[in-house]
PDB file of C-alpha atoms and ligand atoms in Angstrom:
ATOM      1  CA  MET A   1       1.297 -42.629 -13.686  1.00  0.00           C
ATOM      2  CA  LYS A   2      -0.268 -39.309 -12.800  1.00  0.00           C
ATOM      3  CA  ILE A   3      -0.783 -38.543  -9.117  1.00  0.00           C
ATOM      4  CA  PHE A   4      -3.961 -36.792  -8.009  1.00  0.00           C
ATOM      5  CA  LEU A   5      -4.695 -35.851  -4.410  1.00  0.00           C
ATOM      6  CA  ASP A   6      -8.040 -37.090  -3.052  1.00  0.00           C
ATOM      7  CA  THR A   7      -8.939 -34.182  -0.780  1.00  0.00           C
ATOM      8  CA  ALA A   8     -10.715 -30.842  -0.529  1.00  0.00           C
ATOM      9  CA  ASN A   9      -8.202 -29.533   2.000  1.00  0.00           C
ATOM     10  CA  ILE A  10      -6.337 -26.577   0.527  1.00  0.00           C
ATOM     11  CA  GLU A  11      -3.345 -26.827   2.881  1.00  0.00           C
ATOM     12  CA  GLU A  12      -2.749 -30.460   1.904  1.00  0.00           C
ATOM     13  CA  ILE A  13      -3.058 -29.510  -1.762  1.00  0.00           C
ATOM     14  CA  LYS A  14      -0.593 -26.624  -1.400  1.00  0.00           C
ATOM     15  CA  LYS A  15       1.933 -28.938   0.278  1.00  0.00           C
ATOM     16  CA  ALA A  16       1.669 -31.542  -2.502  1.00  0.00           C
ATOM     17  CA  VAL A  17       1.997 -28.794  -5.133  1.00  0.00           C
ATOM     18  CA  SER A  18       5.152 -27.534  -3.395  1.00  0.00           C
ATOM     19  CA  TRP A  19       6.665 -31.040  -3.692  1.00  0.00           C
ATOM     20  CA  GLY A  20       6.254 -30.792  -7.469  1.00  0.00           C
ATOM     21  CA  ILE A  21       4.541 -34.160  -7.823  1.00  0.00           C
ATOM     22  CA  LEU A  22       0.881 -33.257  -8.172  1.00  0.00           C
ATOM     23  CA  ASP A  23      -1.037 -33.695 -11.443  1.00  0.00           C
ATOM     24  CA  GLY A  24      -4.600 -33.056 -10.262  1.00  0.00           C
ATOM     25  CA  VAL A  25      -7.152 -33.231  -7.446  1.00  0.00           C
ATOM     26  CA  THR A  26     -10.367 -35.157  -6.834  1.00  0.00           C
ATOM     27  CA  THR A  27     -13.003 -34.079  -4.336  1.00  0.00           C
ATOM     28  CA  ASN A  28     -16.349 -35.562  -3.357  1.00  0.00           C
ATOM     29  CA  PRO A  29     -19.233 -34.377  -1.146  1.00  0.00           C
ATOM     30  CA  THR A  30     -17.842 -36.265   1.880  1.00  0.00           C
ATOM     31  CA  LEU A  31     -14.403 -34.668   1.521  1.00  0.00           C
ATOM     32  CA  VAL A  32     -15.962 -31.203   1.122  1.00  0.00           C
ATOM     33  CA  SER A  33     -18.162 -31.740   4.203  1.00  0.00           C
ATOM     34  CA  ARG A  34     -14.999 -32.456   6.252  1.00  0.00           C
ATOM     35  CA  GLU A  35     -13.853 -28.898   5.516  1.00  0.00           C
ATOM     36  CA  GLY A  36     -16.463 -27.334   7.820  1.00  0.00           C
ATOM     37  CA  LYS A  37     -18.124 -24.086   6.807  1.00  0.00           C
ATOM     38  CA  VAL A  38     -16.231 -23.492   3.562  1.00  0.00           C
ATOM     39  CA  ASP A  39     -18.359 -22.566   0.518  1.00  0.00           C
ATOM     40  CA  PHE A  40     -18.120 -25.368  -2.084  1.00  0.00           C
ATOM     41  CA  LYS A  41     -17.661 -23.239  -5.207  1.00  0.00           C
ATOM     42  CA  THR A  42     -15.189 -20.934  -3.457  1.00  0.00           C
ATOM     43  CA  ARG A  43     -13.110 -23.945  -2.436  1.00  0.00           C
ATOM     44  CA  VAL A  44     -13.202 -25.437  -5.950  1.00  0.00           C
ATOM     45  CA  LYS A  45     -12.006 -22.080  -7.337  1.00  0.00           C
ATOM     46  CA  GLU A  46      -9.200 -21.923  -4.756  1.00  0.00           C
ATOM     47  CA  ILE A  47      -8.083 -25.467  -5.619  1.00  0.00           C
ATOM     48  CA  CYS A  48      -8.203 -24.770  -9.368  1.00  0.00           C
ATOM     49  CA  GLU A  49      -5.961 -21.742  -8.883  1.00  0.00           C
ATOM     50  CA  VAL A  50      -3.180 -23.694  -7.154  1.00  0.00           C
ATOM     51  CA  VAL A  51      -3.343 -26.933  -9.161  1.00  0.00           C
ATOM     52  CA  ASN A  52      -2.001 -27.177 -12.676  1.00  0.00           C
ATOM     53  CA  GLY A  53      -4.234 -30.064 -13.768  1.00  0.00           C
ATOM     54  CA  PRO A  54      -7.777 -31.426 -13.593  1.00  0.00           C
ATOM     55  CA  VAL A  55      -9.824 -30.786 -10.437  1.00  0.00           C
ATOM     56  CA  SER A  56     -12.897 -32.994  -9.988  1.00  0.00           C
ATOM     57  CA  ALA A  57     -15.977 -31.357  -8.449  1.00  0.00           C
ATOM     58  CA  GLU A  58     -18.986 -33.601  -7.895  1.00  0.00           C
ATOM     59  CA  VAL A  59     -22.648 -32.895  -8.652  1.00  0.00           C
ATOM     60  CA  VAL A  60     -25.235 -33.705  -5.978  1.00  0.00           C
ATOM     61  CA  SER A  61     -28.339 -33.834  -8.166  1.00  0.00           C
ATOM     62  CA  THR A  62     -29.565 -37.311  -8.966  1.00  0.00           C
ATOM     63  CA  ASN A  63     -31.607 -36.530 -12.086  1.00  0.00           C
ATOM     64  CA  TYR A  64     -30.336 -35.769 -15.594  1.00  0.00           C
ATOM     65  CA  ASP A  65     -31.464 -32.113 -15.784  1.00  0.00           C
ATOM     66  CA  GLY A  66     -30.120 -31.292 -12.349  1.00  0.00           C
ATOM     67  CA  MET A  67     -26.742 -32.905 -13.081  1.00  0.00           C
ATOM     68  CA  VAL A  68     -26.355 -31.107 -16.412  1.00  0.00           C
ATOM     69  CA  ASN A  69     -27.321 -27.754 -14.849  1.00  0.00           C
ATOM     70  CA  GLU A  70     -24.888 -28.240 -11.974  1.00  0.00           C
ATOM     71  CA  ALA A  71     -22.188 -29.285 -14.434  1.00  0.00           C
ATOM     72  CA  HIS A  72     -22.698 -26.079 -16.419  1.00  0.00           C
ATOM     73  CA  GLU A  73     -22.459 -23.985 -13.247  1.00  0.00           C
ATOM     74  CA  LEU A  74     -19.351 -25.779 -11.959  1.00  0.00           C
ATOM     75  CA  SER A  75     -17.659 -25.541 -15.371  1.00  0.00           C
ATOM     76  CA  LYS A  76     -17.808 -21.746 -15.139  1.00  0.00           C
ATOM     77  CA  ILE A  77     -15.535 -21.766 -12.080  1.00  0.00           C
ATOM     78  CA  ALA A  78     -12.306 -22.523 -13.963  1.00  0.00           C
ATOM     79  CA  GLU A  79     -10.996 -24.166 -17.108  1.00  0.00           C
ATOM     80  CA  ASN A  80      -9.521 -27.110 -15.222  1.00  0.00           C
ATOM     81  CA  VAL A  81     -12.757 -28.197 -13.514  1.00  0.00           C
ATOM     82  CA  THR A  82     -13.819 -31.781 -14.252  1.00  0.00           C
ATOM     83  CA  ILE A  83     -17.404 -32.725 -13.467  1.00  0.00           C
ATOM     84  CA  LYS A  84     -17.696 -35.777 -11.261  1.00  0.00           C
ATOM     85  CA  ILE A  85     -20.903 -37.694 -11.914  1.00  0.00           C
ATOM     86  CA  PRO A  86     -22.207 -40.847 -10.213  1.00  0.00           C
ATOM     87  CA  MET A  87     -22.570 -44.115 -12.117  1.00  0.00           C
ATOM     88  CA  THR A  88     -26.356 -44.164 -12.631  1.00  0.00           C
ATOM     89  CA  LYS A  89     -28.554 -44.154 -15.737  1.00  0.00           C
ATOM     90  CA  ASP A  90     -29.166 -40.416 -15.386  1.00  0.00           C
ATOM     91  CA  GLY A  91     -25.471 -39.930 -14.678  1.00  0.00           C
ATOM     92  CA  ILE A  92     -24.394 -41.752 -17.829  1.00  0.00           C
ATOM     93  CA  LYS A  93     -26.966 -39.803 -19.862  1.00  0.00           C
ATOM     94  CA  ALA A  94     -25.562 -36.566 -18.438  1.00  0.00           C
ATOM     95  CA  VAL A  95     -21.992 -37.675 -19.255  1.00  0.00           C
ATOM     96  CA  SER A  96     -23.032 -38.345 -22.884  1.00  0.00           C
ATOM     97  CA  THR A  97     -24.485 -34.831 -23.172  1.00  0.00           C
ATOM     98  CA  LEU A  98     -21.567 -33.130 -21.442  1.00  0.00           C
ATOM     99  CA  SER A  99     -18.928 -34.987 -23.430  1.00  0.00           C
ATOM    100  CA  LYS A 100     -20.596 -33.788 -26.672  1.00  0.00           C
ATOM    101  CA  GLU A 101     -20.381 -30.245 -25.273  1.00  0.00           C
ATOM    102  CA  GLY A 102     -16.654 -30.721 -24.626  1.00  0.00           C
ATOM    103  CA  ILE A 103     -17.049 -30.700 -20.833  1.00  0.00           C
ATOM    104  CA  LYS A 104     -14.666 -33.044 -19.007  1.00  0.00           C
ATOM    105  CA  THR A 105     -16.287 -35.693 -16.806  1.00  0.00           C
ATOM    106  CA  ASN A 106     -15.239 -38.216 -14.189  1.00  0.00           C
ATOM    107  CA  VAL A 107     -17.654 -41.118 -13.594  1.00  0.00           C
ATOM    108  CA  THR A 108     -17.525 -41.986  -9.923  1.00  0.00           C
ATOM    109  CA  LEU A 109     -18.778 -44.817  -7.686  1.00  0.00           C
ATOM    110  CA  VAL A 110     -17.671 -47.423 -10.214  1.00  0.00           C
ATOM    111  CA  PHE A 111     -17.365 -50.942  -8.819  1.00  0.00           C
ATOM    112  CA  SER A 112     -17.389 -53.219 -11.880  1.00  0.00           C
ATOM    113  CA  ALA A 113     -15.839 -53.585 -15.316  1.00  0.00           C
ATOM    114  CA  ASN A 114     -19.301 -53.410 -16.909  1.00  0.00           C
ATOM    115  CA  GLN A 115     -19.972 -50.026 -15.307  1.00  0.00           C
ATOM    116  CA  ALA A 116     -16.605 -48.823 -16.600  1.00  0.00           C
ATOM    117  CA  ILE A 117     -17.540 -49.944 -20.144  1.00  0.00           C
ATOM    118  CA  LEU A 118     -20.702 -47.803 -19.982  1.00  0.00           C
ATOM    119  CA  ALA A 119     -18.720 -44.792 -18.741  1.00  0.00           C
ATOM    120  CA  ALA A 120     -16.284 -45.112 -21.650  1.00  0.00           C
ATOM    121  CA  LYS A 121     -19.111 -45.559 -24.182  1.00  0.00           C
ATOM    122  CA  ALA A 122     -20.701 -42.333 -22.883  1.00  0.00           C
ATOM    123  CA  GLY A 123     -17.427 -40.496 -23.562  1.00  0.00           C
ATOM    124  CA  ALA A 124     -16.265 -39.947 -19.982  1.00  0.00           C
ATOM    125  CA  THR A 125     -12.858 -38.298 -19.691  1.00  0.00           C
ATOM    126  CA  PHE A 126     -12.121 -40.284 -16.534  1.00  0.00           C
ATOM    127  CA  VAL A 127     -13.592 -43.285 -14.734  1.00  0.00           C
ATOM    128  CA  SER A 128     -13.040 -43.892 -11.016  1.00  0.00           C
ATOM    129  CA  PRO A 129     -13.180 -47.492  -9.762  1.00  0.00           C
ATOM    130  CA  PHE A 130     -13.184 -47.517  -5.941  1.00  0.00           C
ATOM    131  CA  ILE A 131     -10.687 -50.224  -5.060  1.00  0.00           C
ATOM    132  CA  GLY A 132     -10.643 -49.856  -1.256  1.00  0.00           C
ATOM    133  CA  ARG A 133     -14.417 -50.050  -0.945  1.00  0.00           C
ATOM    134  CA  LEU A 134     -14.407 -53.223  -3.076  1.00  0.00           C
ATOM    135  CA  ASP A 135     -11.807 -54.748  -0.737  1.00  0.00           C
ATOM    136  CA  ASP A 136     -14.014 -53.722   2.212  1.00  0.00           C
ATOM    137  CA  VAL A 137     -16.856 -55.954   0.978  1.00  0.00           C
ATOM    138  CA  GLY A 138     -14.602 -58.930   0.313  1.00  0.00           C
ATOM    139  CA  ASN A 139     -13.944 -58.335  -3.402  1.00  0.00           C
ATOM    140  CA  ASP A 140     -10.543 -57.682  -4.933  1.00  0.00           C
ATOM    141  CA  GLY A 141     -10.519 -54.029  -6.003  1.00  0.00           C
ATOM    142  CA  VAL A 142      -7.170 -54.267  -7.786  1.00  0.00           C
ATOM    143  CA  ASN A 143      -8.477 -57.201  -9.883  1.00  0.00           C
ATOM    144  CA  VAL A 144     -11.509 -55.189 -10.986  1.00  0.00           C
ATOM    145  CA  LEU A 145      -9.152 -52.367 -11.952  1.00  0.00           C
ATOM    146  CA  ALA A 146      -6.979 -54.807 -13.938  1.00  0.00           C
ATOM    147  CA  ASP A 147     -10.060 -56.004 -15.863  1.00  0.00           C
ATOM    148  CA  ILE A 148     -11.045 -52.424 -16.694  1.00  0.00           C
ATOM    149  CA  LEU A 149      -7.562 -51.584 -17.963  1.00  0.00           C
ATOM    150  CA  GLU A 150      -7.474 -54.698 -20.132  1.00  0.00           C
ATOM    151  CA  ILE A 151     -10.933 -54.078 -21.618  1.00  0.00           C
ATOM    152  CA  TYR A 152     -10.130 -50.421 -22.338  1.00  0.00           C
ATOM    153  CA  LYS A 153      -6.896 -51.489 -24.056  1.00  0.00           C
ATOM    154  CA  THR A 154      -8.667 -54.137 -26.155  1.00  0.00           C
ATOM    155  CA  TYR A 155     -11.202 -51.643 -27.482  1.00  0.00           C
ATOM    156  CA  GLY A 156      -8.990 -48.570 -27.543  1.00  0.00           C
ATOM    157  CA  PHE A 157     -11.263 -46.575 -25.219  1.00  0.00           C
ATOM    158  CA  LYS A 158      -9.834 -43.118 -24.579  1.00  0.00           C
ATOM    159  CA  THR A 159     -11.257 -42.763 -21.055  1.00  0.00           C
ATOM    160  CA  GLU A 160      -8.470 -42.524 -18.468  1.00  0.00           C
ATOM    161  CA  VAL A 161      -8.721 -44.761 -15.416  1.00  0.00           C
ATOM    162  CA  ILE A 162      -8.349 -43.193 -11.961  1.00  0.00           C
ATOM    163  CA  ALA A 163      -7.658 -45.713  -9.194  1.00  0.00           C
ATOM    164  CA  ALA A 164      -9.796 -44.263  -6.378  1.00  0.00           C
ATOM    165  CA  SER A 165     -10.517 -45.237  -2.781  1.00  0.00           C
ATOM    166  CA  ILE A 166      -6.822 -45.945  -2.239  1.00  0.00           C
ATOM    167  CA  ARG A 167      -6.211 -46.848   1.396  1.00  0.00           C
ATOM    168  CA  HIS A 168      -2.499 -47.654   1.722  1.00  0.00           C
ATOM    169  CA  PRO A 169       0.865 -47.530  -0.120  1.00  0.00           C
ATOM    170  CA  GLU A 170       0.508 -51.154  -1.265  1.00  0.00           C
ATOM    171  CA  HIS A 171      -2.561 -50.144  -3.304  1.00  0.00           C
ATOM    172  CA  VAL A 172      -0.412 -47.493  -5.020  1.00  0.00           C
ATOM    173  CA  ARG A 173       2.287 -50.014  -5.917  1.00  0.00           C
ATOM    174  CA  GLN A 174      -0.261 -52.512  -7.223  1.00  0.00           C
ATOM    175  CA  VAL A 175      -2.140 -50.056  -9.447  1.00  0.00           C
ATOM    176  CA  ALA A 176       1.125 -48.599 -10.748  1.00  0.00           C
ATOM    177  CA  LEU A 177       2.271 -52.101 -11.745  1.00  0.00           C
ATOM    178  CA  LEU A 178      -0.952 -52.487 -13.722  1.00  0.00           C
ATOM    179  CA  GLY A 179      -0.184 -49.295 -15.606  1.00  0.00           C
ATOM    180  CA  VAL A 180      -3.190 -47.319 -14.354  1.00  0.00           C
ATOM    181  CA  HIS A 181      -3.312 -43.812 -15.851  1.00  0.00           C
ATOM    182  CA  ILE A 182      -3.906 -42.035 -12.545  1.00  0.00           C
ATOM    183  CA  ALA A 183      -3.962 -42.823  -8.821  1.00  0.00           C
ATOM    184  CA  THR A 184      -5.938 -40.437  -6.625  1.00  0.00           C
ATOM    185  CA  ILE A 185      -4.338 -40.655  -3.223  1.00  0.00           C
ATOM    186  CA  PRO A 186      -5.404 -39.368   0.215  1.00  0.00           C
ATOM    187  CA  PHE A 187      -2.819 -37.001   1.762  1.00  0.00           C
ATOM    188  CA  LYS A 188      -1.967 -39.442   4.579  1.00  0.00           C
ATOM    189  CA  VAL A 189      -1.135 -42.186   2.074  1.00  0.00           C
ATOM    190  CA  LEU A 190       0.818 -39.766  -0.137  1.00  0.00           C
ATOM    191  CA  GLN A 191       3.008 -38.869   2.840  1.00  0.00           C
ATOM    192  CA  LEU A 192       3.636 -42.566   3.524  1.00  0.00           C
ATOM    193  CA  LEU A 193       5.017 -43.008  -0.013  1.00  0.00           C
ATOM    194  CA  PHE A 194       8.065 -40.972   1.048  1.00  0.00           C
ATOM    195  CA  GLU A 195       8.830 -43.199   3.995  1.00  0.00           C
ATOM    196  CA  HIS A 196      11.342 -46.015   4.383  1.00  0.00           C
ATOM    197  CA  PRO A 197      13.138 -46.843   7.670  1.00  0.00           C
ATOM    198  CA  LEU A 198      16.402 -47.476   5.799  1.00  0.00           C
ATOM    199  CA  THR A 199      16.239 -43.947   4.366  1.00  0.00           C
ATOM    200  CA  ASP A 200      16.001 -42.502   7.899  1.00  0.00           C
ATOM    201  CA  LYS A 201      18.718 -44.825   9.221  1.00  0.00           C
ATOM    202  CA  GLY A 202      20.974 -44.104   6.239  1.00  0.00           C
ATOM    203  CA  LEU A 203      20.583 -40.339   6.527  1.00  0.00           C
ATOM    204  CA  LYS A 204      21.310 -40.417  10.260  1.00  0.00           C
ATOM    205  CA  ARG A 205      24.503 -42.360   9.575  1.00  0.00           C
ATOM    206  CA  PHE A 206      25.614 -40.016   6.757  1.00  0.00           C
ATOM    207  CA  LEU A 207      25.121 -36.985   9.000  1.00  0.00           C
ATOM    208  CA  SER A 208      26.936 -38.438  12.026  1.00  0.00           C
ATOM    209  CA  ASP A 209      29.858 -39.592   9.840  1.00  0.00           C
ATOM    210  CA  TRP A 210      30.020 -36.128   8.303  1.00  0.00           C
ATOM    211  CA  GLU A 211      30.085 -34.520  11.757  1.00  0.00           C
ATOM    212  CA  GLU A 212      33.006 -36.766  12.776  1.00  0.00           C
ATOM    213  CA  TYR A 213      34.831 -35.933   9.545  1.00  0.00           C
ATOM    214  CA  GLU A 214      34.388 -32.165  10.062  1.00  0.00           C
ATOM    215  CA  LYS A 215      35.692 -32.453  13.643  1.00  0.00           C
ATOM    216  CA  ARG A 216      38.795 -34.323  12.402  1.00  0.00           C
ATOM    217  CA  ILE A 217      39.455 -31.798   9.634  1.00  0.00           C
ATOM    218  CA  SER A 218      39.004 -28.849  11.947  1.00  0.00           C
ATOM    219  CA  SER A 219      41.353 -30.248  14.633  1.00  0.00           C
ATOM    220  CA  ALA A 220      43.944 -31.069  11.913  1.00  0.00           C
ATOM    221  CA  GLN A 221      43.745 -27.481  10.609  1.00  0.00           C
ATOM    222  CA  HIS A 222      43.960 -25.848  14.034  1.00  0.00           C
ATOM    223  CA  GLY A 223      46.792 -27.946  15.241  1.00  0.00           C
TER     224      GLY A 223
HETATM  225  O1  G3P B 301     -12.697 -39.931  -4.439  1.00  0.00           O
HETATM  226  C1  G3P B 301     -13.463 -40.952  -3.964  1.00  0.00           C
HETATM  227  C2  G3P B 301     -12.773 -42.107  -3.293  1.00  0.00           C
HETATM  228  O2  G3P B 301     -11.411 -42.015  -3.425  1.00  0.00           O
HETATM  229  C3  G3P B 301     -13.286 -42.367  -1.904  1.00  0.00           C
HETATM  230  O3  G3P B 301     -12.402 -43.082  -1.101  1.00  0.00           O
HETATM  231  O4  G3P B 301     -11.681 -43.981   1.085  1.00  0.00           O
HETATM  232  O5  G3P B 301     -13.938 -42.864   0.886  1.00  0.00           O
HETATM  233  O6  G3P B 301     -13.554 -45.104  -0.124  1.00  0.00           O
HETATM  234  P1  G3P B 301     -12.911 -43.795   0.265  1.00  0.00           P
END
């Protein structure tokens, strides 16, 4: 499973890169707006320079021409830019055009298996079902993701599935068990994946035992 970071924050991205576990980044207009006065294209360029993998940048036009124009502009920023496009009729039409041009796309705001089928038919590189937001409205996001994976397998669709809107470590475990291609994870949740109380307890014990051992050795050596 590839790990993407779901953020537009460059410091978080640099930290995850330094851990050697990052395969890509996804951003969206909300995440960019959290970054204050930063210029969107400048930030996308910055992210693309530090990440060795796909970086999703989302269009904000809602009509076909606007989306395709924005996609062309964003594609000029760097080779690893992926164009994130919402799951609408115009969006799917834009994805069809862009995929024929060899431009990588990520269909976002996907909440059903049927929407994911359309994204794959249009030639999307990635599709992003939002599992947390499905849970929020009383559906089972992980189940929808499981359906998408099964349908894609049955028909041999090449589109890679990104589990998006991940809210907690349990989501990560569940989507990994399903064999999802990619999980895009918020920085807070990524940090939690490191944690286990027995790791902390165990390390504390190792270090205190080692300290005792060194004291014994040193007093034996110095009489
Ligand atoms: O990248 C989009 C998606 O991950 C959004 O997550 O938490 O705003 O539903 P959330």
